[in-house]
mmCIF file of C-alpha atoms in Angstrom:
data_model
loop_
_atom_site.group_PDB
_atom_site.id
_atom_site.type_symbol
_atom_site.label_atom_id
_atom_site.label_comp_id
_atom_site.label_asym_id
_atom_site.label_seq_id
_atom_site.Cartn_x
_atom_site.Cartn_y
_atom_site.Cartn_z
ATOM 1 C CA UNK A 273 -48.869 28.060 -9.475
ATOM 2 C CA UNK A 274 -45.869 26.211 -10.146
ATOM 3 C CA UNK A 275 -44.024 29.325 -10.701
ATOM 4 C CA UNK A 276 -45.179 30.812 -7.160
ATOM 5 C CA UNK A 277 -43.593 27.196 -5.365
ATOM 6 C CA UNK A 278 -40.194 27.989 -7.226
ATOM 7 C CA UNK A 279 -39.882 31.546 -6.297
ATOM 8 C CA UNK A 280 -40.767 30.586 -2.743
ATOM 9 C CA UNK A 281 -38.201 27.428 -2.685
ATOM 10 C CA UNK A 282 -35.502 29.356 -4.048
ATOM 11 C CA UNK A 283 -35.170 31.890 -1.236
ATOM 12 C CA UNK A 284 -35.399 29.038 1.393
ATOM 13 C CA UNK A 285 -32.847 26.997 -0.015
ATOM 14 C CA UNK A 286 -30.588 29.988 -0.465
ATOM 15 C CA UNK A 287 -31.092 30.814 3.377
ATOM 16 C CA UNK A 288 -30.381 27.083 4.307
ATOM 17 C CA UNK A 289 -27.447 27.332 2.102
ATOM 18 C CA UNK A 290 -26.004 30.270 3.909
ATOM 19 C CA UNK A 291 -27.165 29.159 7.367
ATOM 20 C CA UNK A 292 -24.912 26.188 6.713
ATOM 21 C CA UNK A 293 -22.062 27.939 5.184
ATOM 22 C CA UNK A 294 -21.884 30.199 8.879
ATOM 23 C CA UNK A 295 -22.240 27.332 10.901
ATOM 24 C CA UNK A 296 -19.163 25.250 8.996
ATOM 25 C CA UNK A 297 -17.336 28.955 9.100
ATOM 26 C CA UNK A 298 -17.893 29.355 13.090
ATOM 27 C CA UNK A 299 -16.769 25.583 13.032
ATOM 28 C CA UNK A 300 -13.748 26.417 11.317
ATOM 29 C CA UNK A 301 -13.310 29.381 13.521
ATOM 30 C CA UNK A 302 -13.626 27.345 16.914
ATOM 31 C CA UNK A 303 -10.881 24.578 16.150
ATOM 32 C CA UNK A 304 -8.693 27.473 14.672
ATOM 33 C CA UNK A 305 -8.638 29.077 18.186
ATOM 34 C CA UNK A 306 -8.191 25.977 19.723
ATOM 35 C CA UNK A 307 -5.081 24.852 17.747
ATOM 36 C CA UNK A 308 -3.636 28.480 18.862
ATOM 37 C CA UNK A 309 -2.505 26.893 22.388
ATOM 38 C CA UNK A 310 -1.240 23.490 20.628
ATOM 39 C CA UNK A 311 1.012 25.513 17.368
ATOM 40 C CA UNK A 312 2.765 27.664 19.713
ATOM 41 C CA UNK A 313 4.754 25.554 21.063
ATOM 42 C CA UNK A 314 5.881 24.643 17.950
ATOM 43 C CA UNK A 315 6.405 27.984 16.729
ATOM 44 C CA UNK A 316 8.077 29.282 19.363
ATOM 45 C CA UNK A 317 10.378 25.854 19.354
ATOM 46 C CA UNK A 318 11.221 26.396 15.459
ATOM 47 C CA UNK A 319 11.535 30.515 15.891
ATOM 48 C CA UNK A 320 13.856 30.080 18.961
ATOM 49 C CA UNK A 321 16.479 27.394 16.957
ATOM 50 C CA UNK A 322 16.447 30.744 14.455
ATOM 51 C CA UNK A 323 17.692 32.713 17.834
ATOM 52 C CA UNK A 324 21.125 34.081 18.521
ATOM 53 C CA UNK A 325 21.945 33.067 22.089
ATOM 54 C CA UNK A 326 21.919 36.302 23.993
ATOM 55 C CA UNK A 327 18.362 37.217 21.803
ATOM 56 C CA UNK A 328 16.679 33.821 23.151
ATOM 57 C CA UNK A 329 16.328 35.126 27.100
ATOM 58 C CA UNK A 330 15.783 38.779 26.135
ATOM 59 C CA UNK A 331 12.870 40.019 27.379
ATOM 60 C CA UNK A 332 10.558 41.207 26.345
ATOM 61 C CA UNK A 333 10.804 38.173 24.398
ATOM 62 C CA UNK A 334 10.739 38.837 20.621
ATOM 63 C CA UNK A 335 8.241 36.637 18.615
ATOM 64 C CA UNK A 336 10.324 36.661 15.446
ATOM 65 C CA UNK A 337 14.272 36.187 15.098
ATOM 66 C CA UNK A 338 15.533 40.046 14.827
ATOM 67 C CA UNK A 339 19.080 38.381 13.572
ATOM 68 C CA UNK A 340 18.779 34.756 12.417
ATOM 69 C CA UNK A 341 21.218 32.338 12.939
ATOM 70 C CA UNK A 342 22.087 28.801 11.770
ATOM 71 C CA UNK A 343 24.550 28.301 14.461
ATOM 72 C CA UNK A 344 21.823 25.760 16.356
ATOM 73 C CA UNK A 345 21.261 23.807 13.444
ATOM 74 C CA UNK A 346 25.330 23.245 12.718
ATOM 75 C CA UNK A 347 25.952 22.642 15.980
ATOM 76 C CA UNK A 348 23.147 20.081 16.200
ATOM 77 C CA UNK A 349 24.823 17.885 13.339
ATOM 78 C CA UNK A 350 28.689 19.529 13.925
ATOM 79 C CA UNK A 351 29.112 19.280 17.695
ATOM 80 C CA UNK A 352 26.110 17.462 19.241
ATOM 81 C CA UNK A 353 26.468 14.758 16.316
ATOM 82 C CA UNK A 354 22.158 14.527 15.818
ATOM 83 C CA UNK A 355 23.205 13.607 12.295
ATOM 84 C CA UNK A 356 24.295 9.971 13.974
ATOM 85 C CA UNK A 357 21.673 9.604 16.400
ATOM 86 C CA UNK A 358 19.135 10.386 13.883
ATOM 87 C CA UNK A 359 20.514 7.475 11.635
ATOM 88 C CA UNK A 360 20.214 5.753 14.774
ATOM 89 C CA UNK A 361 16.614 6.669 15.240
ATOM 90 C CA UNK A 362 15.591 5.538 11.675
ATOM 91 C CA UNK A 363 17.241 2.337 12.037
ATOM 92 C CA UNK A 364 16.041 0.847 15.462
ATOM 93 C CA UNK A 365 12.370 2.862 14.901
ATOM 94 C CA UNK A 366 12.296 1.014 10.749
ATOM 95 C CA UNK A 367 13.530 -2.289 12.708
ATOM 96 C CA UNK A 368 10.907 -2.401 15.308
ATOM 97 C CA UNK A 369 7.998 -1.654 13.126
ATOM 98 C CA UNK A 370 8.634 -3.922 10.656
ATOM 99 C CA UNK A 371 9.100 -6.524 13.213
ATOM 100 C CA UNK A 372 5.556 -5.481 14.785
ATOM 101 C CA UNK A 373 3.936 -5.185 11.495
ATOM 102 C CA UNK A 374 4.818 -8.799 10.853
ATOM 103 C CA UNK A 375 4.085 -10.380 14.331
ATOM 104 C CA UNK A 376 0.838 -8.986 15.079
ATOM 105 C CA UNK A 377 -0.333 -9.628 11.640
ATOM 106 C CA UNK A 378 0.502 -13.612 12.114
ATOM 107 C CA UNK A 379 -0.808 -13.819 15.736
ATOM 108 C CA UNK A 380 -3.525 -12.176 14.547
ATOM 109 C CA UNK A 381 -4.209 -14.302 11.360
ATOM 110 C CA UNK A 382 -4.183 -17.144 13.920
ATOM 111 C CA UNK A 383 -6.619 -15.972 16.409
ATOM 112 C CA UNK A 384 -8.914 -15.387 13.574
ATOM 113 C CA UNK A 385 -8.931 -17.935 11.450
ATOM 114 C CA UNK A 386 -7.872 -20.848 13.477
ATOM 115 C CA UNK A 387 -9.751 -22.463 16.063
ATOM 116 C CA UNK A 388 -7.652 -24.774 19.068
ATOM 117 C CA UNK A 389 -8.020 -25.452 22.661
ATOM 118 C CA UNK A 390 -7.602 -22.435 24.830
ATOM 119 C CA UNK A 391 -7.775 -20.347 21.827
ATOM 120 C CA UNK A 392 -9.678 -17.208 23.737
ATOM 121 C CA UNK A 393 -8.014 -17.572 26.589
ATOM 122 C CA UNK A 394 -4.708 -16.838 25.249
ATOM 123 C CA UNK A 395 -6.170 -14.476 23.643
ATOM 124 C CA UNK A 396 -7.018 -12.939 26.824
ATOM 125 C CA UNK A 397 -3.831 -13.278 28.334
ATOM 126 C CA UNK A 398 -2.233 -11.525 25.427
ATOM 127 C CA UNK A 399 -4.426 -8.515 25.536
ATOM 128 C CA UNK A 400 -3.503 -8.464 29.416
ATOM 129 C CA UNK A 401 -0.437 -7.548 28.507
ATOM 130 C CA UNK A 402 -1.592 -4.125 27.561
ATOM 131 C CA UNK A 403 -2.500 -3.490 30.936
ATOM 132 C CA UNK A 404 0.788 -3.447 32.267
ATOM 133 C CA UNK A 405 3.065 -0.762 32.544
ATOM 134 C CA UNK A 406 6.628 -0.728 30.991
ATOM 135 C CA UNK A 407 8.042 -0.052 34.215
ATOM 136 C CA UNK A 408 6.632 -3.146 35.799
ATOM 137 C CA UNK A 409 9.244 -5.785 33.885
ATOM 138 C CA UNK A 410 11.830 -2.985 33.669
ATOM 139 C CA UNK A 411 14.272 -4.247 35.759
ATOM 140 C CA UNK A 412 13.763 -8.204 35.259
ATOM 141 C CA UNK A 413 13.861 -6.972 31.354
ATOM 142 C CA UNK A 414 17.153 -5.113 31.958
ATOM 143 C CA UNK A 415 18.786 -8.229 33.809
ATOM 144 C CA UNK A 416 17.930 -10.585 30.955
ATOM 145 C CA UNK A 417 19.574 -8.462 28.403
ATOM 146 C CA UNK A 418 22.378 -8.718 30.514
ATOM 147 C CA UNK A 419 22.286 -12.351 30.774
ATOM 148 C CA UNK A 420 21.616 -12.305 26.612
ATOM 149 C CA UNK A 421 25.083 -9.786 26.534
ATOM 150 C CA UNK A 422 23.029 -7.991 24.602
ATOM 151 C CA UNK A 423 22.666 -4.361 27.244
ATOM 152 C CA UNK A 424 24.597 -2.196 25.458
ATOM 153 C CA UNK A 425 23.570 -2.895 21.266
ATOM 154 C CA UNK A 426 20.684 -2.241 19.475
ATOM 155 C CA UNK A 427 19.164 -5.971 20.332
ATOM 156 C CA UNK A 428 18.455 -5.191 23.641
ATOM 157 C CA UNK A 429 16.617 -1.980 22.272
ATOM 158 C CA UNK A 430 14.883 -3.605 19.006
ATOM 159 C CA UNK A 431 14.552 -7.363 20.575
ATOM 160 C CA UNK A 432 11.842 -6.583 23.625
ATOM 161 C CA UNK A 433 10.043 -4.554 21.051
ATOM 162 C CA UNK A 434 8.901 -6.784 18.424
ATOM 163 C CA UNK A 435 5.632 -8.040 20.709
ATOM 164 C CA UNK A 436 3.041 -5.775 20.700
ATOM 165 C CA UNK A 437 -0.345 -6.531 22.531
ATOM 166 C CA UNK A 438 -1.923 -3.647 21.223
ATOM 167 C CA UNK A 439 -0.927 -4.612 17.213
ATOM 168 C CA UNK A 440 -2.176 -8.470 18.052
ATOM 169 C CA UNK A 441 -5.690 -6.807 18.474
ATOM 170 C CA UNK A 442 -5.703 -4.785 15.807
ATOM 171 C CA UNK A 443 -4.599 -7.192 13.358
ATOM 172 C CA UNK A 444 -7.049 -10.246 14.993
ATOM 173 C CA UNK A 445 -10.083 -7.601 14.281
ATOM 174 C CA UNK A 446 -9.174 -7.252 10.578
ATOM 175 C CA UNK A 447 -8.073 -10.606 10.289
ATOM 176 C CA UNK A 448 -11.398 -11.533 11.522
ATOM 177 C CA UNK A 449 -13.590 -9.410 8.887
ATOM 178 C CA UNK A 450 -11.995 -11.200 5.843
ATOM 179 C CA UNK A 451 -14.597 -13.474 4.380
ATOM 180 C CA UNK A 452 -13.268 -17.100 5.351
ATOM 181 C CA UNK A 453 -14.058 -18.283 1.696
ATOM 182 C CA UNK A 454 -11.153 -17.280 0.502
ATOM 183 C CA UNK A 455 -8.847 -18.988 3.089
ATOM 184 C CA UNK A 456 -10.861 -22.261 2.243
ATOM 185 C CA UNK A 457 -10.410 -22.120 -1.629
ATOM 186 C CA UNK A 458 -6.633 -21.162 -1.322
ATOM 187 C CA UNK A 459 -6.201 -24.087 1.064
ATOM 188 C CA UNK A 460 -8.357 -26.272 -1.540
ATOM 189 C CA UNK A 461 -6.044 -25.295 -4.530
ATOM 190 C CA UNK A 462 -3.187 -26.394 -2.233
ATOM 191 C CA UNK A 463 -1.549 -23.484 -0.720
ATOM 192 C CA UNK A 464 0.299 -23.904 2.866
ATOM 193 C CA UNK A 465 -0.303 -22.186 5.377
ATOM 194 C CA UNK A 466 2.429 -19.585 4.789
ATOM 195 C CA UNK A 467 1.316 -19.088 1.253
ATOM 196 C CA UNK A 468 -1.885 -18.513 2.325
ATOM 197 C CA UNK A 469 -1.054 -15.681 4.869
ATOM 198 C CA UNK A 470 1.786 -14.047 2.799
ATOM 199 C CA UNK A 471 -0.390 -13.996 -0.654
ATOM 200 C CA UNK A 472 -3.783 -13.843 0.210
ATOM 201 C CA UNK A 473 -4.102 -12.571 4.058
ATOM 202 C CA UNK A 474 -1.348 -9.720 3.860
ATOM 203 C CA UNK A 475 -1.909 -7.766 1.182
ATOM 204 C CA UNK A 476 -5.524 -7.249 2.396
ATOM 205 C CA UNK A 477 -4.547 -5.334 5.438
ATOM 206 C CA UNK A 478 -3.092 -2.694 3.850
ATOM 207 C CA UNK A 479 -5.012 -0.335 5.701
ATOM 208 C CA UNK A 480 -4.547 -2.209 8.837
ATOM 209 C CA UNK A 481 -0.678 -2.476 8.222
ATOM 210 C CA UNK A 482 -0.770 1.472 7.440
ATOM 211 C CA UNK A 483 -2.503 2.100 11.094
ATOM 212 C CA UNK A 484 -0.316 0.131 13.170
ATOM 213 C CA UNK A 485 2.845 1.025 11.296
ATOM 214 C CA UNK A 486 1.705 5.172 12.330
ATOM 215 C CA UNK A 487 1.225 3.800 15.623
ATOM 216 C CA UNK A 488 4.463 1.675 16.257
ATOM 217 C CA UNK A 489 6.603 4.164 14.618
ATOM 218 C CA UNK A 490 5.622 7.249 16.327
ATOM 219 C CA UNK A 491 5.645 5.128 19.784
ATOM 220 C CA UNK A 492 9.479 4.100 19.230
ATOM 221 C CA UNK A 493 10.316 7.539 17.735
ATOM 222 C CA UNK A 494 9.673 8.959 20.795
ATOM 223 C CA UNK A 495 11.118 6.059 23.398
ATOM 224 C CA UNK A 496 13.203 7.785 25.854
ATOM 225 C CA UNK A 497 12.975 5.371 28.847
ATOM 226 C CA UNK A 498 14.307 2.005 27.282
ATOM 227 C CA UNK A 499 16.985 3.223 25.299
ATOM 228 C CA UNK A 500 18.411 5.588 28.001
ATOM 229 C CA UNK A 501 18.461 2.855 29.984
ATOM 230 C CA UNK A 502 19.812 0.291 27.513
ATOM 231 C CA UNK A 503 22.450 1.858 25.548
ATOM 232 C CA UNK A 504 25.533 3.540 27.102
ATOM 233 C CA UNK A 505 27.354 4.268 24.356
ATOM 234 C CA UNK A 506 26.879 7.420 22.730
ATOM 235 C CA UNK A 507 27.227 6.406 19.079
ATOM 236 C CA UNK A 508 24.671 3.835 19.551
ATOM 237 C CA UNK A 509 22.246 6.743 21.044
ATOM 238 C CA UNK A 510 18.680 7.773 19.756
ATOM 239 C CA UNK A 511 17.465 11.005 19.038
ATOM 240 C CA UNK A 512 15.431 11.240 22.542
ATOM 241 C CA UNK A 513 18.102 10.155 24.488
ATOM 242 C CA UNK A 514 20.528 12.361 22.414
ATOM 243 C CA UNK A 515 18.430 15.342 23.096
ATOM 244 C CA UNK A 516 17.943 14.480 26.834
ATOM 245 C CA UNK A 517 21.917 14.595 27.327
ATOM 246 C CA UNK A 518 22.107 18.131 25.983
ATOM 247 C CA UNK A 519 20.921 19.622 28.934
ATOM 248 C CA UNK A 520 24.081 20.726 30.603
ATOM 249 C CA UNK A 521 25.128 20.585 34.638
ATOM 250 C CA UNK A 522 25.736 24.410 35.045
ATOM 251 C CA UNK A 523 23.798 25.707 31.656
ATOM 252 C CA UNK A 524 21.761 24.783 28.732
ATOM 253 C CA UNK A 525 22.106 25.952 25.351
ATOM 254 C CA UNK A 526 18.544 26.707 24.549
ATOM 255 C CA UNK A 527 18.758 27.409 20.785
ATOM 256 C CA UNK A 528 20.928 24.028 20.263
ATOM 257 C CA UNK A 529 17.992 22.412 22.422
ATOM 258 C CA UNK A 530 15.237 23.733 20.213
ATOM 259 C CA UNK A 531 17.423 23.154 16.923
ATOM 260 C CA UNK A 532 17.935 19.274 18.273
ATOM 261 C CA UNK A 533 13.932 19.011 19.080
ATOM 262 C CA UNK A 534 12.884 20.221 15.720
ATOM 263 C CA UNK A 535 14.970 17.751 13.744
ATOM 264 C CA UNK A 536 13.208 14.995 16.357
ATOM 265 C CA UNK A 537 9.624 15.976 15.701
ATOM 266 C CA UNK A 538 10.009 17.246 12.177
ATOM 267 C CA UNK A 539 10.216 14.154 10.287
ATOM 268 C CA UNK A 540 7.558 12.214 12.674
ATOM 269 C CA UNK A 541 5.085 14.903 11.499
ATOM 270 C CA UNK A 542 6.032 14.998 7.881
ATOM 271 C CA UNK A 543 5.426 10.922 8.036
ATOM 272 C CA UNK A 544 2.339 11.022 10.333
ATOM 273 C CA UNK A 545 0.600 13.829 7.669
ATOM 274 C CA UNK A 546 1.729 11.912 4.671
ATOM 275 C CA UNK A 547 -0.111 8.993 5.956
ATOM 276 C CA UNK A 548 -3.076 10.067 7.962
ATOM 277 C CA UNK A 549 -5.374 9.001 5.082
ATOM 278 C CA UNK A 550 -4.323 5.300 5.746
ATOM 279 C CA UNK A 551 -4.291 5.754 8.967
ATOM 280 C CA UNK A 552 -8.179 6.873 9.306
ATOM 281 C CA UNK A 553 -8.872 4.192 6.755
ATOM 282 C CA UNK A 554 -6.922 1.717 8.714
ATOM 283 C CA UNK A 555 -9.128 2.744 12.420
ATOM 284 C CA UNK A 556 -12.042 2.425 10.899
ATOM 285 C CA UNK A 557 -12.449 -1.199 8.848
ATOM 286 C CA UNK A 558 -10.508 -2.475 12.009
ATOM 287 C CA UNK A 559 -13.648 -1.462 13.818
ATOM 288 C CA UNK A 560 -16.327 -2.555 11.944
ATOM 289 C CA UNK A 561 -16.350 -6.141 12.533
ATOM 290 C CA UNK A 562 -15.193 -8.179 15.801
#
């Protein structure tokens, strides 16, 4: 009898087995159809940089470089000088997060674990703050850097950066899942305030620090709008802006465009894939406690 119930479960666990394996396999299937439309961009930005000029508007258009070329790419560091505004990039992008990483992780260790007057409405107020567009303080923002003498230099880029509504709240929710007991006995064996945060508080939000650092960085890698507006001079450039003045008055040289593109988005993916482990980690203890 026993014998019968094996050679009957056997055969239905196999077919579960295999109606699971086609269901992951059509799953697979779907979202590789569906990243088609979002790769070819990419593709066709990276093949193009490959492109001799006159090959680039040939049509029909060819889908591979018949004759490639690192002309783009030279130019890009040679003529266009993306080797400086990448430096550029890297410094005011490094500057910023840092700066966020360390302000939203004190405002939020104070929201959490300290309790005064008006404590939740300021909290409010600071959250409001993510409600509002950039473009709303633009202008007032642009006449105080003037006032500051600081239009024109990388403080007036790095300096109205360093608040972030968005990292307050994520830090306050992690902040906020650490067990107070540990606060108390670090303040009980005589540890300051600072202490406390910098060797107990910190290094527990690794994961937090990991998700707001992806989200900081990518957001300032990619700032056109403040920086075109703020810097002038063309050493002090970013790689957006850098890549926005290419376009020329009576003609654009698409291959030097797509060369100068790839070197912005290349190392933003490189970083974001390298870290999208600490990243998920990061979203999700943030969530689980508020």
């Amino acid at each position: 009898m026993a014998a019968e119930v094996r050679s009957v479960g056997l055969p239905v666990r196999l077919h579960g087995s295999i109606r699971k394996r086609s269901r992951l396999g059509l799953l697979w299937l779907l979202l590789a159809i569906g990243a088609i439309p979002m790769l070819l961009p990419f593709y066709w930005m990276i093949t193009t940089a490959f492109k001799p000029a006159e090959e680039i508007l040939r049509l029909p258009v060819t889908w591979w470089p018949a004759n490639p070329t690192l002309k783009h790419w030279i130019d890009a560091f040679r003529v266009a000088n993306f080797g400086r505004y990448f430096l550029n990039s890297v410094f005011v992008s490094v500057s910023i997060t840092a700066g966020n990483l360390l302000t939203s992780a004190m405002a939020g260790y104070l929201f959490a674990k300290f309790k005064f007057p008006g404590r939740d409405a300021l909290f409010i107020f600071v959250l409001s703050g993510i409600m509002i567009p950039f473009y709303v303080p633009l202008i007032p923002l642009y006449g105080l850097m003037v006032r500051f003498n600081w239009d024109n230099t990388y403080w007036a880029v790095i300096i109205p950066s360093l608040y972030s509504p968005l990292g307050i709240f994520l830090m306050r929710q992690f902040i906020h899942s650490i067990p107070n007991d540990l606060v108390d006995a670090a303040r009980v064996d005589g540890a300051n305030e600072f202490a406390i945060f910098f060797r107990v508080i910190l290094p527990m939000c690794t994961p937090a620090l990991a998700a707001l650092g992806i989200f900081a960085l990518t957001l300032n890698w990619n700032d056109f709008l403040w920086p075109f507006i703020a810097l002038d001079t063309p050493s002090l450039w970013t790689l957006p802006v850098g890549l926005a003045r290419l376009r020329g008055r009576f003609g654009t040289d698409y291959g030097l465009v797509m060369a100068a593109a790839t070197i912005t988005v290349l190392p933003l993916l490189l970083f974001f894939f390298s870290a999208q482990k600490r990243f998920i980690e990061g979203i999700t203890l943030t969530g689980m406690k508020g």
